[in-house]
């Protein structure tokens, strides 16, 4: 089942984010060169947002504070997703496991569910543990999560029928398919659309980790 709301989502998202970028300069020294990364690069970059959702342990997770100064990969999806979400997480996890301890400690992978009715804390934690136990799972009211997505230029998530599955209560969730990459200077710099491969992450993650804030 296709869950990408728009087949040209990556380009549309890039345009939306570019239009909404903060005027404040947050460039690193030196700034990333065009074509350095495997996804669209935002210029100027956009500041990391501040929001609080609930982690799988039941405690508040302050996104800006908890990820301060770290490479942060943020993705909005759901555990019943048949294709986009598990493939993104599997590709990231495969590369994450090969990083050095120091690189792993300098990085956060954050997954925000767009289906809180079914993604209980236990289910979300179990699903993420299939990829890596260090991955952070967050949940919050649908309206709040959609507001966060829209504030970052993402389309809001929405339930949709699943014609091939007639099970009572079954539904899909249409959602954006891009991973948002915030570099260690706490700036949103790169968008990674569906289709990014393990070798792309293996090339890009070490480069993303090197983007530092201006001293």
PDB file of C-alpha atoms in Angstrom:
ATOM      1  CA  UNK A   1       0.000   0.000   0.000  1.00  0.00           C
ATOM      2  CA  UNK A   2       1.337   3.419  -0.933  1.00  0.00           C
ATOM      3  CA  UNK A   3       1.362   5.780   2.044  1.00  0.00           C
ATOM      4  CA  UNK A   4       3.259   8.692   0.571  1.00  0.00           C
ATOM      5  CA  UNK A   5       0.703  11.451   0.220  1.00  0.00           C
ATOM      6  CA  UNK A   6       2.443  13.036  -2.755  1.00  0.00           C
ATOM      7  CA  UNK A   7       4.695  11.244  -5.272  1.00  0.00           C
ATOM      8  CA  UNK A   8       6.893  14.332  -5.507  1.00  0.00           C
ATOM      9  CA  UNK A   9       6.843  14.841  -1.756  1.00  0.00           C
ATOM     10  CA  UNK A  10      10.571  15.420  -1.349  1.00  0.00           C
ATOM     11  CA  UNK A  11      10.669  18.344  -3.761  1.00  0.00           C
ATOM     12  CA  UNK A  12       7.490  19.879  -2.384  1.00  0.00           C
ATOM     13  CA  UNK A  13       8.720  19.563   1.174  1.00  0.00           C
ATOM     14  CA  UNK A  14      12.026  21.140   0.284  1.00  0.00           C
ATOM     15  CA  UNK A  15      10.234  24.106  -1.251  1.00  0.00           C
ATOM     16  CA  UNK A  16       7.974  24.536   1.761  1.00  0.00           C
ATOM     17  CA  UNK A  17      10.842  24.398   4.195  1.00  0.00           C
ATOM     18  CA  UNK A  18      12.942  26.792   2.182  1.00  0.00           C
ATOM     19  CA  UNK A  19      10.086  29.291   2.203  1.00  0.00           C
ATOM     20  CA  UNK A  20       9.643  28.944   5.955  1.00  0.00           C
ATOM     21  CA  UNK A  21      13.299  29.070   6.992  1.00  0.00           C
ATOM     22  CA  UNK A  22      14.233  31.429   9.805  1.00  0.00           C
ATOM     23  CA  UNK A  23      15.956  34.629   8.762  1.00  0.00           C
ATOM     24  CA  UNK A  24      18.551  34.166  11.491  1.00  0.00           C
ATOM     25  CA  UNK A  25      21.816  32.778  10.122  1.00  0.00           C
ATOM     26  CA  UNK A  26      22.946  29.497  11.668  1.00  0.00           C
ATOM     27  CA  UNK A  27      25.633  28.488   9.177  1.00  0.00           C
ATOM     28  CA  UNK A  28      28.491  26.253  10.204  1.00  0.00           C
ATOM     29  CA  UNK A  29      32.125  26.971   9.387  1.00  0.00           C
ATOM     30  CA  UNK A  30      32.446  26.138   6.551  1.00  0.00           C
ATOM     31  CA  UNK A  31      28.839  25.606   5.390  1.00  0.00           C
ATOM     32  CA  UNK A  32      28.052  22.328   3.619  1.00  0.00           C
ATOM     33  CA  UNK A  33      28.692  22.493  -0.095  1.00  0.00           C
ATOM     34  CA  UNK A  34      25.857  21.955  -2.541  1.00  0.00           C
ATOM     35  CA  UNK A  35      25.576  18.294  -3.416  1.00  0.00           C
ATOM     36  CA  UNK A  36      27.488  17.164  -0.330  1.00  0.00           C
ATOM     37  CA  UNK A  37      24.527  15.203   1.025  1.00  0.00           C
ATOM     38  CA  UNK A  38      22.210  12.609  -0.513  1.00  0.00           C
ATOM     39  CA  UNK A  39      19.044  14.613   0.237  1.00  0.00           C
ATOM     40  CA  UNK A  40      17.972  18.205  -0.482  1.00  0.00           C
ATOM     41  CA  UNK A  41      19.969  20.714   1.581  1.00  0.00           C
ATOM     42  CA  UNK A  42      18.232  23.742   3.082  1.00  0.00           C
ATOM     43  CA  UNK A  43      19.935  27.104   2.667  1.00  0.00           C
ATOM     44  CA  UNK A  44      19.679  28.863   5.005  1.00  0.00           C
ATOM     45  CA  UNK A  45      19.069  26.086   7.528  1.00  0.00           C
ATOM     46  CA  UNK A  46      16.096  26.156   9.869  1.00  0.00           C
ATOM     47  CA  UNK A  47      16.337  26.284  13.672  1.00  0.00           C
ATOM     48  CA  UNK A  48      15.529  23.138  15.663  1.00  0.00           C
ATOM     49  CA  UNK A  49      12.006  23.471  17.131  1.00  0.00           C
ATOM     50  CA  UNK A  50      11.097  23.240  20.788  1.00  0.00           C
ATOM     51  CA  UNK A  51       8.340  20.786  21.706  1.00  0.00           C
ATOM     52  CA  UNK A  52       7.581  18.224  24.395  1.00  0.00           C
ATOM     53  CA  UNK A  53       6.018  14.802  23.794  1.00  0.00           C
ATOM     54  CA  UNK A  54       5.808  11.628  25.879  1.00  0.00           C
ATOM     55  CA  UNK A  55       8.498   8.975  25.583  1.00  0.00           C
ATOM     56  CA  UNK A  56       7.867   5.225  25.659  1.00  0.00           C
ATOM     57  CA  UNK A  57       8.913   5.247  29.324  1.00  0.00           C
ATOM     58  CA  UNK A  58       6.031   7.606  30.085  1.00  0.00           C
ATOM     59  CA  UNK A  59       8.226  10.627  30.828  1.00  0.00           C
ATOM     60  CA  UNK A  60       8.193  14.018  29.075  1.00  0.00           C
ATOM     61  CA  UNK A  61      10.773  14.341  26.310  1.00  0.00           C
ATOM     62  CA  UNK A  62      11.835  17.918  25.565  1.00  0.00           C
ATOM     63  CA  UNK A  63      13.038  17.602  22.006  1.00  0.00           C
ATOM     64  CA  UNK A  64      15.293  20.654  21.834  1.00  0.00           C
ATOM     65  CA  UNK A  65      16.857  20.045  25.250  1.00  0.00           C
ATOM     66  CA  UNK A  66      17.286  16.271  24.918  1.00  0.00           C
ATOM     67  CA  UNK A  67      18.913  16.514  21.498  1.00  0.00           C
ATOM     68  CA  UNK A  68      20.954  19.670  22.069  1.00  0.00           C
ATOM     69  CA  UNK A  69      24.239  19.619  20.176  1.00  0.00           C
ATOM     70  CA  UNK A  70      23.612  16.206  18.633  1.00  0.00           C
ATOM     71  CA  UNK A  71      22.987  15.009  15.112  1.00  0.00           C
ATOM     72  CA  UNK A  72      19.258  14.259  15.256  1.00  0.00           C
ATOM     73  CA  UNK A  73      17.255  12.272  12.718  1.00  0.00           C
ATOM     74  CA  UNK A  74      13.537  12.978  13.204  1.00  0.00           C
ATOM     75  CA  UNK A  75      10.822  10.945  11.516  1.00  0.00           C
ATOM     76  CA  UNK A  76       7.016  10.955  11.778  1.00  0.00           C
ATOM     77  CA  UNK A  77       5.407   7.567  11.109  1.00  0.00           C
ATOM     78  CA  UNK A  78       3.588   4.609  12.647  1.00  0.00           C
ATOM     79  CA  UNK A  79       4.317   1.015  13.583  1.00  0.00           C
ATOM     80  CA  UNK A  80       1.634  -0.554  11.355  1.00  0.00           C
ATOM     81  CA  UNK A  81       3.186   1.072   8.294  1.00  0.00           C
ATOM     82  CA  UNK A  82       3.934  -1.685   5.766  1.00  0.00           C
ATOM     83  CA  UNK A  83       6.737  -0.042   3.830  1.00  0.00           C
ATOM     84  CA  UNK A  84       8.059   3.499   4.337  1.00  0.00           C
ATOM     85  CA  UNK A  85       8.591   3.497   8.113  1.00  0.00           C
ATOM     86  CA  UNK A  86      10.244   0.094   8.592  1.00  0.00           C
ATOM     87  CA  UNK A  87      12.514   0.606   5.592  1.00  0.00           C
ATOM     88  CA  UNK A  88      13.705   4.024   6.784  1.00  0.00           C
ATOM     89  CA  UNK A  89      14.343   2.682  10.301  1.00  0.00           C
ATOM     90  CA  UNK A  90      16.042  -0.484   9.067  1.00  0.00           C
ATOM     91  CA  UNK A  91      18.422   1.438   6.816  1.00  0.00           C
ATOM     92  CA  UNK A  92      19.321   3.920   9.537  1.00  0.00           C
ATOM     93  CA  UNK A  93      19.762   1.138  12.102  1.00  0.00           C
ATOM     94  CA  UNK A  94      22.048  -0.885   9.834  1.00  0.00           C
ATOM     95  CA  UNK A  95      24.410   2.077   9.561  1.00  0.00           C
ATOM     96  CA  UNK A  96      24.003   3.191  13.192  1.00  0.00           C
ATOM     97  CA  UNK A  97      25.187  -0.218  14.442  1.00  0.00           C
ATOM     98  CA  UNK A  98      28.442   0.173  12.526  1.00  0.00           C
ATOM     99  CA  UNK A  99      29.259   3.615  13.948  1.00  0.00           C
ATOM    100  CA  UNK A 100      31.831   4.052  16.674  1.00  0.00           C
ATOM    101  CA  UNK A 101      30.656   4.459  20.254  1.00  0.00           C
ATOM    102  CA  UNK A 102      31.581   8.139  20.125  1.00  0.00           C
ATOM    103  CA  UNK A 103      29.570   8.665  16.940  1.00  0.00           C
ATOM    104  CA  UNK A 104      26.542   6.908  18.393  1.00  0.00           C
ATOM    105  CA  UNK A 105      26.689   9.062  21.515  1.00  0.00           C
ATOM    106  CA  UNK A 106      26.750  12.182  19.332  1.00  0.00           C
ATOM    107  CA  UNK A 107      23.563  11.158  17.544  1.00  0.00           C
ATOM    108  CA  UNK A 108      19.845  10.688  18.272  1.00  0.00           C
ATOM    109  CA  UNK A 109      17.196   8.937  16.182  1.00  0.00           C
ATOM    110  CA  UNK A 110      13.708  10.120  17.160  1.00  0.00           C
ATOM    111  CA  UNK A 111      10.499   8.490  15.890  1.00  0.00           C
ATOM    112  CA  UNK A 112       7.193  10.311  16.514  1.00  0.00           C
ATOM    113  CA  UNK A 113       4.071   8.215  16.004  1.00  0.00           C
ATOM    114  CA  UNK A 114       1.282   9.543  13.821  1.00  0.00           C
ATOM    115  CA  UNK A 115      -1.014   6.794  15.112  1.00  0.00           C
ATOM    116  CA  UNK A 116      -1.150   7.170  18.928  1.00  0.00           C
ATOM    117  CA  UNK A 117      -4.427   5.226  19.194  1.00  0.00           C
ATOM    118  CA  UNK A 118      -2.703   1.982  18.202  1.00  0.00           C
ATOM    119  CA  UNK A 119       0.916   2.814  19.007  1.00  0.00           C
ATOM    120  CA  UNK A 120       0.861   2.263  22.747  1.00  0.00           C
ATOM    121  CA  UNK A 121       4.132   2.907  24.609  1.00  0.00           C
ATOM    122  CA  UNK A 122       4.776  -0.841  24.812  1.00  0.00           C
ATOM    123  CA  UNK A 123       4.088  -1.457  21.134  1.00  0.00           C
ATOM    124  CA  UNK A 124       6.158   1.533  20.046  1.00  0.00           C
ATOM    125  CA  UNK A 125       9.080   0.484  22.247  1.00  0.00           C
ATOM    126  CA  UNK A 126       8.954  -3.126  21.035  1.00  0.00           C
ATOM    127  CA  UNK A 127       8.792  -2.020  17.406  1.00  0.00           C
ATOM    128  CA  UNK A 128      11.748   0.355  17.744  1.00  0.00           C
ATOM    129  CA  UNK A 129      13.780  -2.250  19.627  1.00  0.00           C
ATOM    130  CA  UNK A 130      13.593  -4.394  16.499  1.00  0.00           C
ATOM    131  CA  UNK A 131      15.829  -1.763  14.902  1.00  0.00           C
ATOM    132  CA  UNK A 132      17.858  -0.421  17.838  1.00  0.00           C
ATOM    133  CA  UNK A 133      17.090   0.063  21.555  1.00  0.00           C
ATOM    134  CA  UNK A 134      18.710   3.507  21.507  1.00  0.00           C
ATOM    135  CA  UNK A 135      16.082   4.868  19.120  1.00  0.00           C
ATOM    136  CA  UNK A 136      13.678   7.236  20.858  1.00  0.00           C
ATOM    137  CA  UNK A 137       9.916   6.777  20.504  1.00  0.00           C
ATOM    138  CA  UNK A 138       7.535   9.667  21.196  1.00  0.00           C
ATOM    139  CA  UNK A 139       3.771  10.108  21.223  1.00  0.00           C
ATOM    140  CA  UNK A 140       1.278  12.911  21.711  1.00  0.00           C
ATOM    141  CA  UNK A 141      -2.219  13.999  20.700  1.00  0.00           C
ATOM    142  CA  UNK A 142      -2.840  13.792  16.961  1.00  0.00           C
ATOM    143  CA  UNK A 143      -3.623  17.502  16.705  1.00  0.00           C
ATOM    144  CA  UNK A 144      -0.338  18.406  18.405  1.00  0.00           C
ATOM    145  CA  UNK A 145       1.719  16.050  16.245  1.00  0.00           C
ATOM    146  CA  UNK A 146       0.080  17.378  13.085  1.00  0.00           C
ATOM    147  CA  UNK A 147       0.706  20.936  14.219  1.00  0.00           C
ATOM    148  CA  UNK A 148       4.391  20.100  14.704  1.00  0.00           C
ATOM    149  CA  UNK A 149       4.617  18.546  11.260  1.00  0.00           C
ATOM    150  CA  UNK A 150       2.982  21.537   9.620  1.00  0.00           C
ATOM    151  CA  UNK A 151       5.286  23.931  11.488  1.00  0.00           C
ATOM    152  CA  UNK A 152       8.201  22.172   9.795  1.00  0.00           C
ATOM    153  CA  UNK A 153       6.589  22.177   6.361  1.00  0.00           C
ATOM    154  CA  UNK A 154       5.375  18.585   6.590  1.00  0.00           C
ATOM    155  CA  UNK A 155       1.879  17.496   5.525  1.00  0.00           C
ATOM    156  CA  UNK A 156      -0.420  16.490   8.409  1.00  0.00           C
ATOM    157  CA  UNK A 157      -1.000  12.773   8.888  1.00  0.00           C
ATOM    158  CA  UNK A 158      -4.467  11.390   8.145  1.00  0.00           C
ATOM    159  CA  UNK A 159      -6.184   8.030   8.370  1.00  0.00           C
ATOM    160  CA  UNK A 160      -7.042   6.332   5.119  1.00  0.00           C
ATOM    161  CA  UNK A 161      -8.931   3.202   4.139  1.00  0.00           C
ATOM    162  CA  UNK A 162      -7.044   0.017   3.356  1.00  0.00           C
ATOM    163  CA  UNK A 163      -9.061  -1.727   0.614  1.00  0.00           C
ATOM    164  CA  UNK A 164      -6.882  -4.825   0.736  1.00  0.00           C
ATOM    165  CA  UNK A 165      -7.463  -5.326   4.473  1.00  0.00           C
ATOM    166  CA  UNK A 166     -11.056  -5.819   5.601  1.00  0.00           C
ATOM    167  CA  UNK A 167     -10.171  -6.503   9.243  1.00  0.00           C
ATOM    168  CA  UNK A 168     -12.395  -4.558  11.606  1.00  0.00           C
ATOM    169  CA  UNK A 169     -10.677  -1.388  12.766  1.00  0.00           C
ATOM    170  CA  UNK A 170      -7.974  -1.631  10.135  1.00  0.00           C
ATOM    171  CA  UNK A 171      -6.730   1.569   8.549  1.00  0.00           C
ATOM    172  CA  UNK A 172      -3.597   3.134   7.161  1.00  0.00           C
ATOM    173  CA  UNK A 173      -2.091   6.507   7.958  1.00  0.00           C
ATOM    174  CA  UNK A 174      -0.981   8.761   5.111  1.00  0.00           C
ATOM    175  CA  UNK A 175       2.082  10.679   6.282  1.00  0.00           C
ATOM    176  CA  UNK A 176       5.159  12.483   5.068  1.00  0.00           C
ATOM    177  CA  UNK A 177       7.982  10.174   4.041  1.00  0.00           C
ATOM    178  CA  UNK A 178      11.065  12.313   4.733  1.00  0.00           C
ATOM    179  CA  UNK A 179      13.569  11.978   7.572  1.00  0.00           C
ATOM    180  CA  UNK A 180      14.538  15.424   8.884  1.00  0.00           C
ATOM    181  CA  UNK A 181      18.237  15.757   9.717  1.00  0.00           C
ATOM    182  CA  UNK A 182      19.264  18.303  12.353  1.00  0.00           C
ATOM    183  CA  UNK A 183      23.019  18.801  12.485  1.00  0.00           C
ATOM    184  CA  UNK A 184      24.978  19.277  15.766  1.00  0.00           C
ATOM    185  CA  UNK A 185      24.550  23.054  15.497  1.00  0.00           C
ATOM    186  CA  UNK A 186      20.813  22.412  16.133  1.00  0.00           C
ATOM    187  CA  UNK A 187      19.762  23.328  12.611  1.00  0.00           C
ATOM    188  CA  UNK A 188      17.534  21.502  10.163  1.00  0.00           C
ATOM    189  CA  UNK A 189      19.794  21.163   7.133  1.00  0.00           C
ATOM    190  CA  UNK A 190      18.913  18.087   5.080  1.00  0.00           C
ATOM    191  CA  UNK A 191      15.752  16.198   4.063  1.00  0.00           C
ATOM    192  CA  UNK A 192      15.972  12.496   3.287  1.00  0.00           C
ATOM    193  CA  UNK A 193      13.025  11.269   1.185  1.00  0.00           C
ATOM    194  CA  UNK A 194      11.861   7.692   0.877  1.00  0.00           C
ATOM    195  CA  UNK A 195      14.306   5.766  -1.288  1.00  0.00           C
ATOM    196  CA  UNK A 196      17.465   6.802   0.575  1.00  0.00           C
ATOM    197  CA  UNK A 197      19.674   3.720   0.853  1.00  0.00           C
ATOM    198  CA  UNK A 198      22.024   2.370   3.502  1.00  0.00           C
ATOM    199  CA  UNK A 199      25.045   3.479   1.493  1.00  0.00           C
ATOM    200  CA  UNK A 200      23.637   7.016   1.416  1.00  0.00           C
ATOM    201  CA  UNK A 201      23.355   7.073   5.205  1.00  0.00           C
ATOM    202  CA  UNK A 202      26.813   5.520   5.555  1.00  0.00           C
ATOM    203  CA  UNK A 203      28.254   8.352   3.484  1.00  0.00           C
ATOM    204  CA  UNK A 204      26.206  11.185   4.981  1.00  0.00           C
ATOM    205  CA  UNK A 205      26.107  10.495   8.723  1.00  0.00           C
ATOM    206  CA  UNK A 206      29.860  11.094   9.293  1.00  0.00           C
ATOM    207  CA  UNK A 207      29.557  14.317   7.259  1.00  0.00           C
ATOM    208  CA  UNK A 208      26.479  15.463   9.182  1.00  0.00           C
ATOM    209  CA  UNK A 209      28.283  14.860  12.484  1.00  0.00           C
ATOM    210  CA  UNK A 210      31.011  17.279  11.402  1.00  0.00           C
ATOM    211  CA  UNK A 211      28.687  20.245  10.918  1.00  0.00           C
ATOM    212  CA  UNK A 212      29.435  22.366  13.981  1.00  0.00           C
ATOM    213  CA  UNK A 213      28.031  25.621  15.262  1.00  0.00           C
ATOM    214  CA  UNK A 214      29.957  28.836  14.757  1.00  0.00           C
ATOM    215  CA  UNK A 215      32.117  29.410  17.850  1.00  0.00           C
TER     216      UNK A 215
END
